[in-house]
Amino acid sequence: MADFALAAVILHYGRPEITKRLHRQLMESDPSWLQRIFVLDNHAPQPYPHAWQRLDSNLYWAGALDYCLRFFSSQGWSHVWFMNNDLYFVSPAPHLQRVWSRLQVMEKSIGPVGVYSPSFEQHPYHPQMVAVPGMAYRRAVFVDGVAPLISLDCWRDVGGLDFQDNPYGYGVDVFFSWSAFRGGWPVIVDHEVRVRHVHHSTARTIPGFLKIAASLEQAYLEQRLGPNYHNFLAQAKKDFTDEERL
């Protein structure tokens, strides 16, 4: 693996012990990747003591992702894997090396992948993200933003992350990955790399956050996908192709 290839970033906000659980899991599963694992403290009220950087203010999800994409691009990295701190891998280790190897095999047959995501044991919003036993991976139209692995070539090709009117980020993940799909980049959900995640576990602890985020998401998606975006996304969730082998 090239020295500057995949940067694995954990976004810290909320309880440090939650971040520590994922941080420790990755360090233990992939000890040779220690220099490629980064915890970004998004100016959390409870700082993370082992953070790579602590931001001067809370940039929220989209702002923090944009910060990482710009930073690692400027340093010559090729991919950023941006993970919520409250997920946990339930598929076999090593997690980082396995994903990187699988991604390289996929790309030999389908070309450079734009956006990749692990699958989930269950998902309350996006059924296309749920793992299917016996299948290798899924070519989807868009992915959830809990743990997107983004090609920086793809990010540059689609014009960057469109988030200025929606820093909270709800809907930004959908539109960005759909933009990658629309631009001809494969958007992948890996059935054989699975995570467990409790949605909104941190957001629920912040008074009023989910209400504001939902309002911003609605305005954001209406502006970009039209007033019937709910119908568009409902159909897009069903528009996928599963592959049985890499």
PDB file of C-alpha atoms in Angstrom:
ATOM      1  CA  MET A   1       0.000   0.000   0.000  1.00  0.00           C
ATOM      2  CA  ALA A   2       1.264   3.449  -0.856  1.00  0.00           C
ATOM      3  CA  ASP A   3       2.265   5.650   2.064  1.00  0.00           C
ATOM      4  CA  PHE A   4      -0.396   8.195   1.096  1.00  0.00           C
ATOM      5  CA  ALA A   5      -3.442   6.189   0.109  1.00  0.00           C
ATOM      6  CA  LEU A   6      -6.351   5.694   2.492  1.00  0.00           C
ATOM      7  CA  ALA A   7      -6.729   7.961   5.527  1.00  0.00           C
ATOM      8  CA  ALA A   8      -9.162   6.527   8.093  1.00  0.00           C
ATOM      9  CA  VAL A   9     -10.803   9.357  10.055  1.00  0.00           C
ATOM     10  CA  ILE A  10     -13.042   8.974  13.115  1.00  0.00           C
ATOM     11  CA  LEU A  11     -15.168  12.050  13.831  1.00  0.00           C
ATOM     12  CA  HIS A  12     -15.321  12.675  17.573  1.00  0.00           C
ATOM     13  CA  TYR A  13     -18.281  14.388  19.167  1.00  0.00           C
ATOM     14  CA  GLY A  14     -20.092  13.259  22.279  1.00  0.00           C
ATOM     15  CA  ARG A  15     -18.732  10.795  24.806  1.00  0.00           C
ATOM     16  CA  PRO A  16     -14.990  10.041  24.559  1.00  0.00           C
ATOM     17  CA  GLU A  17     -15.529   6.408  25.535  1.00  0.00           C
ATOM     18  CA  ILE A  18     -17.642   5.869  22.414  1.00  0.00           C
ATOM     19  CA  THR A  19     -14.879   7.240  20.202  1.00  0.00           C
ATOM     20  CA  LYS A  20     -12.303   5.215  22.103  1.00  0.00           C
ATOM     21  CA  ARG A  21     -14.186   1.987  21.377  1.00  0.00           C
ATOM     22  CA  LEU A  22     -13.900   2.412  17.597  1.00  0.00           C
ATOM     23  CA  HIS A  23     -10.410   3.927  17.784  1.00  0.00           C
ATOM     24  CA  ARG A  24      -9.162   0.967  19.790  1.00  0.00           C
ATOM     25  CA  GLN A  25     -10.917  -1.529  17.509  1.00  0.00           C
ATOM     26  CA  LEU A  26      -9.146  -0.141  14.451  1.00  0.00           C
ATOM     27  CA  MET A  27      -5.740   0.130  16.124  1.00  0.00           C
ATOM     28  CA  GLU A  28      -5.974  -3.453  17.358  1.00  0.00           C
ATOM     29  CA  SER A  29      -7.275  -4.870  14.088  1.00  0.00           C
ATOM     30  CA  ASP A  30      -4.753  -3.016  11.892  1.00  0.00           C
ATOM     31  CA  PRO A  31      -1.573  -2.245  13.847  1.00  0.00           C
ATOM     32  CA  SER A  32       0.360  -1.608  10.625  1.00  0.00           C
ATOM     33  CA  TRP A  33      -2.084   1.234   9.853  1.00  0.00           C
ATOM     34  CA  LEU A  34      -1.487   3.275  13.013  1.00  0.00           C
ATOM     35  CA  GLN A  35      -0.052   6.207  11.051  1.00  0.00           C
ATOM     36  CA  ARG A  36      -3.150   6.233   8.846  1.00  0.00           C
ATOM     37  CA  ILE A  37      -5.799   6.347  11.600  1.00  0.00           C
ATOM     38  CA  PHE A  38      -6.891   9.856  12.624  1.00  0.00           C
ATOM     39  CA  VAL A  39      -9.398  11.062  15.208  1.00  0.00           C
ATOM     40  CA  LEU A  40     -10.789  14.514  14.423  1.00  0.00           C
ATOM     41  CA  ASP A  41     -12.213  16.233  17.507  1.00  0.00           C
ATOM     42  CA  ASN A  42     -15.037  18.417  16.199  1.00  0.00           C
ATOM     43  CA  HIS A  43     -14.676  20.864  19.108  1.00  0.00           C
ATOM     44  CA  ALA A  44     -16.565  18.419  21.313  1.00  0.00           C
ATOM     45  CA  PRO A  45     -17.638  19.554  24.807  1.00  0.00           C
ATOM     46  CA  GLN A  46     -15.733  16.511  26.074  1.00  0.00           C
ATOM     47  CA  PRO A  47     -12.385  16.568  24.218  1.00  0.00           C
ATOM     48  CA  TYR A  48     -10.842  13.345  22.977  1.00  0.00           C
ATOM     49  CA  PRO A  49      -7.368  13.050  24.533  1.00  0.00           C
ATOM     50  CA  HIS A  50      -5.847  11.132  21.619  1.00  0.00           C
ATOM     51  CA  ALA A  51      -7.189  13.305  18.800  1.00  0.00           C
ATOM     52  CA  TRP A  52      -5.085  14.024  15.742  1.00  0.00           C
ATOM     53  CA  GLN A  53      -6.591  17.535  15.646  1.00  0.00           C
ATOM     54  CA  ARG A  54      -9.129  19.455  17.711  1.00  0.00           C
ATOM     55  CA  LEU A  55     -11.055  22.000  15.650  1.00  0.00           C
ATOM     56  CA  ASP A  56     -11.490  25.559  16.924  1.00  0.00           C
ATOM     57  CA  SER A  57     -15.267  25.331  16.471  1.00  0.00           C
ATOM     58  CA  ASN A  58     -17.890  22.704  15.733  1.00  0.00           C
ATOM     59  CA  LEU A  59     -18.049  22.396  11.945  1.00  0.00           C
ATOM     60  CA  TYR A  60     -20.833  19.805  12.166  1.00  0.00           C
ATOM     61  CA  TRP A  61     -20.729  16.689   9.997  1.00  0.00           C
ATOM     62  CA  ALA A  62     -20.524  18.244   6.553  1.00  0.00           C
ATOM     63  CA  GLY A  63     -18.053  20.938   7.534  1.00  0.00           C
ATOM     64  CA  ALA A  64     -15.804  18.402   9.235  1.00  0.00           C
ATOM     65  CA  LEU A  65     -15.937  16.097   6.220  1.00  0.00           C
ATOM     66  CA  ASP A  66     -15.088  18.985   3.896  1.00  0.00           C
ATOM     67  CA  TYR A  67     -12.186  19.922   6.168  1.00  0.00           C
ATOM     68  CA  CYS A  68     -10.783  16.386   5.948  1.00  0.00           C
ATOM     69  CA  LEU A  69     -11.256  16.059   2.202  1.00  0.00           C
ATOM     70  CA  ARG A  70      -9.427  19.326   1.626  1.00  0.00           C
ATOM     71  CA  PHE A  71      -6.658  18.569   4.101  1.00  0.00           C
ATOM     72  CA  PHE A  72      -5.852  15.069   2.900  1.00  0.00           C
ATOM     73  CA  SER A  73      -6.114  16.128  -0.726  1.00  0.00           C
ATOM     74  CA  SER A  74      -3.550  18.854  -0.068  1.00  0.00           C
ATOM     75  CA  GLN A  75      -1.237  16.254   1.486  1.00  0.00           C
ATOM     76  CA  GLY A  76      -1.409  13.889  -1.489  1.00  0.00           C
ATOM     77  CA  TRP A  77      -3.669  11.182  -0.121  1.00  0.00           C
ATOM     78  CA  SER A  78      -6.006   9.395  -2.536  1.00  0.00           C
ATOM     79  CA  HIS A  79      -8.953   8.348  -0.324  1.00  0.00           C
ATOM     80  CA  VAL A  80     -10.625   9.401   2.931  1.00  0.00           C
ATOM     81  CA  TRP A  81     -12.752   7.036   5.008  1.00  0.00           C
ATOM     82  CA  PHE A  82     -14.880   9.292   7.229  1.00  0.00           C
ATOM     83  CA  MET A  83     -16.504   7.376  10.094  1.00  0.00           C
ATOM     84  CA  ASN A  84     -18.992   8.328  12.767  1.00  0.00           C
ATOM     85  CA  ASN A  85     -17.548   7.538  16.168  1.00  0.00           C
ATOM     86  CA  ASP A  86     -20.587   5.508  17.247  1.00  0.00           C
ATOM     87  CA  LEU A  87     -20.238   2.645  14.784  1.00  0.00           C
ATOM     88  CA  TYR A  88     -18.572  -0.701  15.422  1.00  0.00           C
ATOM     89  CA  PHE A  89     -17.342  -3.341  13.000  1.00  0.00           C
ATOM     90  CA  VAL A  90     -18.965  -6.766  13.287  1.00  0.00           C
ATOM     91  CA  SER A  91     -17.310  -8.399  10.269  1.00  0.00           C
ATOM     92  CA  PRO A  92     -13.911 -10.121  10.489  1.00  0.00           C
ATOM     93  CA  ALA A  93     -10.722  -8.157  11.076  1.00  0.00           C
ATOM     94  CA  PRO A  94      -8.442  -6.691   9.842  1.00  0.00           C
ATOM     95  CA  HIS A  95     -10.912  -3.961   8.991  1.00  0.00           C
ATOM     96  CA  LEU A  96      -8.846  -1.333   7.202  1.00  0.00           C
ATOM     97  CA  GLN A  97      -6.496  -3.567   5.232  1.00  0.00           C
ATOM     98  CA  ARG A  98      -9.363  -5.856   4.256  1.00  0.00           C
ATOM     99  CA  VAL A  99     -11.440  -2.989   2.894  1.00  0.00           C
ATOM    100  CA  TRP A 100      -8.505  -1.497   1.025  1.00  0.00           C
ATOM    101  CA  SER A 101      -7.702  -4.873  -0.550  1.00  0.00           C
ATOM    102  CA  ARG A 102     -11.337  -5.512  -1.473  1.00  0.00           C
ATOM    103  CA  LEU A 103     -11.624  -2.071  -3.020  1.00  0.00           C
ATOM    104  CA  GLN A 104      -8.605  -2.709  -5.216  1.00  0.00           C
ATOM    105  CA  VAL A 105     -10.048  -6.033  -6.402  1.00  0.00           C
ATOM    106  CA  MET A 106     -13.419  -4.414  -7.183  1.00  0.00           C
ATOM    107  CA  GLU A 107     -11.756  -1.702  -9.203  1.00  0.00           C
ATOM    108  CA  LYS A 108     -10.092  -4.242 -11.476  1.00  0.00           C
ATOM    109  CA  SER A 109     -13.524  -5.220 -12.767  1.00  0.00           C
ATOM    110  CA  ILE A 110     -15.669  -2.072 -12.437  1.00  0.00           C
ATOM    111  CA  GLY A 111     -13.144   0.758 -12.572  1.00  0.00           C
ATOM    112  CA  PRO A 112     -12.337   3.393  -9.934  1.00  0.00           C
ATOM    113  CA  VAL A 113     -14.941   3.457  -7.150  1.00  0.00           C
ATOM    114  CA  GLY A 114     -16.204   6.914  -6.242  1.00  0.00           C
ATOM    115  CA  VAL A 115     -17.922   6.277  -2.913  1.00  0.00           C
ATOM    116  CA  TYR A 116     -17.799   3.070  -0.861  1.00  0.00           C
ATOM    117  CA  SER A 117     -19.602   2.140   2.337  1.00  0.00           C
ATOM    118  CA  PRO A 118     -19.747  -0.864   4.614  1.00  0.00           C
ATOM    119  CA  SER A 119     -23.156  -2.440   5.003  1.00  0.00           C
ATOM    120  CA  PHE A 120     -25.264  -2.466   8.162  1.00  0.00           C
ATOM    121  CA  GLU A 121     -26.899  -5.160  10.218  1.00  0.00           C
ATOM    122  CA  GLN A 122     -30.052  -3.050  10.037  1.00  0.00           C
ATOM    123  CA  HIS A 123     -30.932   0.433   8.847  1.00  0.00           C
ATOM    124  CA  PRO A 124     -34.111   2.382   9.676  1.00  0.00           C
ATOM    125  CA  TYR A 125     -33.939   4.738   6.679  1.00  0.00           C
ATOM    126  CA  HIS A 126     -32.058   3.194   3.776  1.00  0.00           C
ATOM    127  CA  PRO A 127     -32.767  -0.487   3.061  1.00  0.00           C
ATOM    128  CA  GLN A 128     -30.149  -0.546   0.312  1.00  0.00           C
ATOM    129  CA  MET A 129     -27.533  -0.289   3.077  1.00  0.00           C
ATOM    130  CA  VAL A 130     -28.502  -3.574   4.791  1.00  0.00           C
ATOM    131  CA  ALA A 131     -26.118  -6.517   4.337  1.00  0.00           C
ATOM    132  CA  VAL A 132     -27.318  -9.436   2.220  1.00  0.00           C
ATOM    133  CA  PRO A 133     -25.703 -12.760   3.202  1.00  0.00           C
ATOM    134  CA  GLY A 134     -24.181 -14.605   0.286  1.00  0.00           C
ATOM    135  CA  MET A 135     -23.602 -11.478  -1.789  1.00  0.00           C
ATOM    136  CA  ALA A 136     -20.269  -9.701  -2.225  1.00  0.00           C
ATOM    137  CA  TYR A 137     -21.230  -6.098  -2.835  1.00  0.00           C
ATOM    138  CA  ARG A 138     -23.945  -3.833  -4.192  1.00  0.00           C
ATOM    139  CA  ARG A 139     -23.815  -1.095  -6.814  1.00  0.00           C
ATOM    140  CA  ALA A 140     -26.168   1.555  -5.441  1.00  0.00           C
ATOM    141  CA  VAL A 141     -27.415   4.993  -6.470  1.00  0.00           C
ATOM    142  CA  PHE A 142     -26.539   6.657  -3.166  1.00  0.00           C
ATOM    143  CA  VAL A 143     -25.282   5.711   0.289  1.00  0.00           C
ATOM    144  CA  ASP A 144     -25.804   6.764   3.864  1.00  0.00           C
ATOM    145  CA  GLY A 145     -23.118   8.979   5.401  1.00  0.00           C
ATOM    146  CA  VAL A 146     -22.301   7.003   8.539  1.00  0.00           C
ATOM    147  CA  ALA A 147     -19.022   5.732   7.071  1.00  0.00           C
ATOM    148  CA  PRO A 148     -18.399   6.848   3.485  1.00  0.00           C
ATOM    149  CA  LEU A 149     -15.042   6.035   1.947  1.00  0.00           C
ATOM    150  CA  ILE A 150     -14.478   8.693  -0.703  1.00  0.00           C
ATOM    151  CA  SER A 151     -12.101   8.785  -3.635  1.00  0.00           C
ATOM    152  CA  LEU A 152     -10.563  12.236  -3.736  1.00  0.00           C
ATOM    153  CA  ASP A 153     -10.477  12.030  -7.535  1.00  0.00           C
ATOM    154  CA  CYS A 154     -14.255  11.544  -7.431  1.00  0.00           C
ATOM    155  CA  TRP A 155     -14.676  14.409  -4.954  1.00  0.00           C
ATOM    156  CA  ARG A 156     -12.757  16.724  -7.246  1.00  0.00           C
ATOM    157  CA  ASP A 157     -14.571  15.469 -10.341  1.00  0.00           C
ATOM    158  CA  VAL A 158     -18.050  16.252  -8.981  1.00  0.00           C
ATOM    159  CA  GLY A 159     -17.011  19.719  -7.859  1.00  0.00           C
ATOM    160  CA  GLY A 160     -16.423  19.101  -4.173  1.00  0.00           C
ATOM    161  CA  LEU A 161     -18.882  18.785  -1.307  1.00  0.00           C
ATOM    162  CA  ASP A 162     -22.008  20.917  -1.754  1.00  0.00           C
ATOM    163  CA  PHE A 163     -22.914  21.842   1.816  1.00  0.00           C
ATOM    164  CA  GLN A 164     -22.679  25.601   2.421  1.00  0.00           C
ATOM    165  CA  ASP A 165     -26.407  25.949   3.127  1.00  0.00           C
ATOM    166  CA  ASN A 166     -26.507  22.746   5.171  1.00  0.00           C
ATOM    167  CA  PRO A 167     -23.471  22.287   7.459  1.00  0.00           C
ATOM    168  CA  TYR A 168     -25.345  19.837   9.685  1.00  0.00           C
ATOM    169  CA  GLY A 169     -25.015  17.430   6.784  1.00  0.00           C
ATOM    170  CA  TYR A 170     -28.315  15.575   6.714  1.00  0.00           C
ATOM    171  CA  GLY A 171     -28.954  15.024   3.006  1.00  0.00           C
ATOM    172  CA  VAL A 172     -25.453  16.115   1.983  1.00  0.00           C
ATOM    173  CA  ASP A 173     -24.310  12.486   2.032  1.00  0.00           C
ATOM    174  CA  VAL A 174     -27.228  11.507  -0.192  1.00  0.00           C
ATOM    175  CA  PHE A 175     -26.664  14.267  -2.727  1.00  0.00           C
ATOM    176  CA  PHE A 176     -22.895  13.832  -2.854  1.00  0.00           C
ATOM    177  CA  SER A 177     -23.020  10.082  -3.454  1.00  0.00           C
ATOM    178  CA  TRP A 178     -25.853  10.496  -5.964  1.00  0.00           C
ATOM    179  CA  SER A 179     -23.748  13.123  -7.755  1.00  0.00           C
ATOM    180  CA  ALA A 180     -20.918  10.595  -7.928  1.00  0.00           C
ATOM    181  CA  PHE A 181     -23.306   8.000  -9.380  1.00  0.00           C
ATOM    182  CA  ARG A 182     -24.655  10.529 -11.873  1.00  0.00           C
ATOM    183  CA  GLY A 183     -21.072  11.336 -12.875  1.00  0.00           C
ATOM    184  CA  GLY A 184     -20.351   7.711 -13.733  1.00  0.00           C
ATOM    185  CA  TRP A 185     -18.519   6.745 -10.539  1.00  0.00           C
ATOM    186  CA  PRO A 186     -19.484   3.394  -8.981  1.00  0.00           C
ATOM    187  CA  VAL A 187     -21.185   3.803  -5.593  1.00  0.00           C
ATOM    188  CA  ILE A 188     -20.679   0.669  -3.519  1.00  0.00           C
ATOM    189  CA  VAL A 189     -22.204  -0.985  -0.450  1.00  0.00           C
ATOM    190  CA  ASP A 190     -20.017  -3.891   0.685  1.00  0.00           C
ATOM    191  CA  HIS A 191     -22.102  -6.817   1.945  1.00  0.00           C
ATOM    192  CA  GLU A 192     -19.061  -8.541   3.437  1.00  0.00           C
ATOM    193  CA  VAL A 193     -17.886  -5.576   5.525  1.00  0.00           C
ATOM    194  CA  ARG A 194     -20.558  -4.921   8.125  1.00  0.00           C
ATOM    195  CA  VAL A 195     -20.990  -2.404  10.914  1.00  0.00           C
ATOM    196  CA  ARG A 196     -23.393  -1.879  13.779  1.00  0.00           C
ATOM    197  CA  HIS A 197     -24.643   1.648  14.386  1.00  0.00           C
ATOM    198  CA  VAL A 198     -27.237   3.356  16.574  1.00  0.00           C
ATOM    199  CA  HIS A 199     -28.540   6.219  14.449  1.00  0.00           C
ATOM    200  CA  HIS A 200     -28.626   9.706  16.024  1.00  0.00           C
ATOM    201  CA  SER A 201     -27.130   8.446  19.290  1.00  0.00           C
ATOM    202  CA  THR A 202     -25.079  11.643  19.653  1.00  0.00           C
ATOM    203  CA  ALA A 203     -27.519  14.001  17.912  1.00  0.00           C
ATOM    204  CA  ARG A 204     -30.295  13.097  20.350  1.00  0.00           C
ATOM    205  CA  THR A 205     -28.201  14.435  23.231  1.00  0.00           C
ATOM    206  CA  ILE A 206     -28.134  17.958  21.728  1.00  0.00           C
ATOM    207  CA  PRO A 207     -31.400  19.867  22.361  1.00  0.00           C
ATOM    208  CA  GLY A 208     -33.119  20.892  19.143  1.00  0.00           C
ATOM    209  CA  PHE A 209     -30.447  19.465  16.856  1.00  0.00           C
ATOM    210  CA  LEU A 210     -32.563  16.910  15.010  1.00  0.00           C
ATOM    211  CA  LYS A 211     -35.380  19.384  14.375  1.00  0.00           C
ATOM    212  CA  ILE A 212     -33.026  21.945  12.846  1.00  0.00           C
ATOM    213  CA  ALA A 213     -31.157  19.280  10.888  1.00  0.00           C
ATOM    214  CA  ALA A 214     -34.395  17.915   9.424  1.00  0.00           C
ATOM    215  CA  SER A 215     -35.523  21.379   8.354  1.00  0.00           C
ATOM    216  CA  LEU A 216     -32.195  22.078   6.656  1.00  0.00           C
ATOM    217  CA  GLU A 217     -32.253  18.675   4.979  1.00  0.00           C
ATOM    218  CA  GLN A 218     -35.700  19.268   3.507  1.00  0.00           C
ATOM    219  CA  ALA A 219     -34.770  22.669   2.072  1.00  0.00           C
ATOM    220  CA  TYR A 220     -31.438  21.348   0.801  1.00  0.00           C
ATOM    221  CA  LEU A 221     -32.888  18.348  -1.032  1.00  0.00           C
ATOM    222  CA  GLU A 222     -35.886  20.254  -2.391  1.00  0.00           C
ATOM    223  CA  GLN A 223     -33.548  22.797  -3.947  1.00  0.00           C
ATOM    224  CA  ARG A 224     -31.354  20.140  -5.577  1.00  0.00           C
ATOM    225  CA  LEU A 225     -33.708  17.253  -6.342  1.00  0.00           C
ATOM    226  CA  GLY A 226     -37.051  19.050  -6.570  1.00  0.00           C
ATOM    227  CA  PRO A 227     -40.194  19.176  -4.402  1.00  0.00           C
ATOM    228  CA  ASN A 228     -40.860  15.476  -5.022  1.00  0.00           C
ATOM    229  CA  TYR A 229     -37.461  14.386  -3.775  1.00  0.00           C
ATOM    230  CA  HIS A 230     -39.069  11.904  -1.365  1.00  0.00           C
ATOM    231  CA  ASN A 231     -40.456   9.930  -4.307  1.00  0.00           C
ATOM    232  CA  PHE A 232     -37.169  10.174  -6.173  1.00  0.00           C
ATOM    233  CA  LEU A 233     -35.195   8.820  -3.225  1.00  0.00           C
ATOM    234  CA  ALA A 234     -37.744   6.089  -2.494  1.00  0.00           C
ATOM    235  CA  GLN A 235     -37.206   4.764  -6.013  1.00  0.00           C
ATOM    236  CA  ALA A 236     -33.444   5.271  -5.907  1.00  0.00           C
ATOM    237  CA  LYS A 237     -33.214   3.074  -2.807  1.00  0.00           C
ATOM    238  CA  LYS A 238     -34.588   0.193  -4.900  1.00  0.00           C
ATOM    239  CA  ASP A 239     -32.328   0.828  -7.872  1.00  0.00           C
ATOM    240  CA  PHE A 240     -29.273  -1.326  -7.239  1.00  0.00           C
ATOM    241  CA  THR A 241     -27.391  -4.349  -8.549  1.00  0.00           C
ATOM    242  CA  ASP A 242     -25.914  -7.030  -6.302  1.00  0.00           C
ATOM    243  CA  GLU A 243     -22.764  -8.942  -7.229  1.00  0.00           C
ATOM    244  CA  GLU A 244     -22.127 -12.448  -5.917  1.00  0.00           C
ATOM    245  CA  ARG A 245     -18.339 -12.230  -6.022  1.00  0.00           C
ATOM    246  CA  LEU A 246     -15.591  -9.649  -6.220  1.00  0.00           C
TER     247      LEU A 246
END
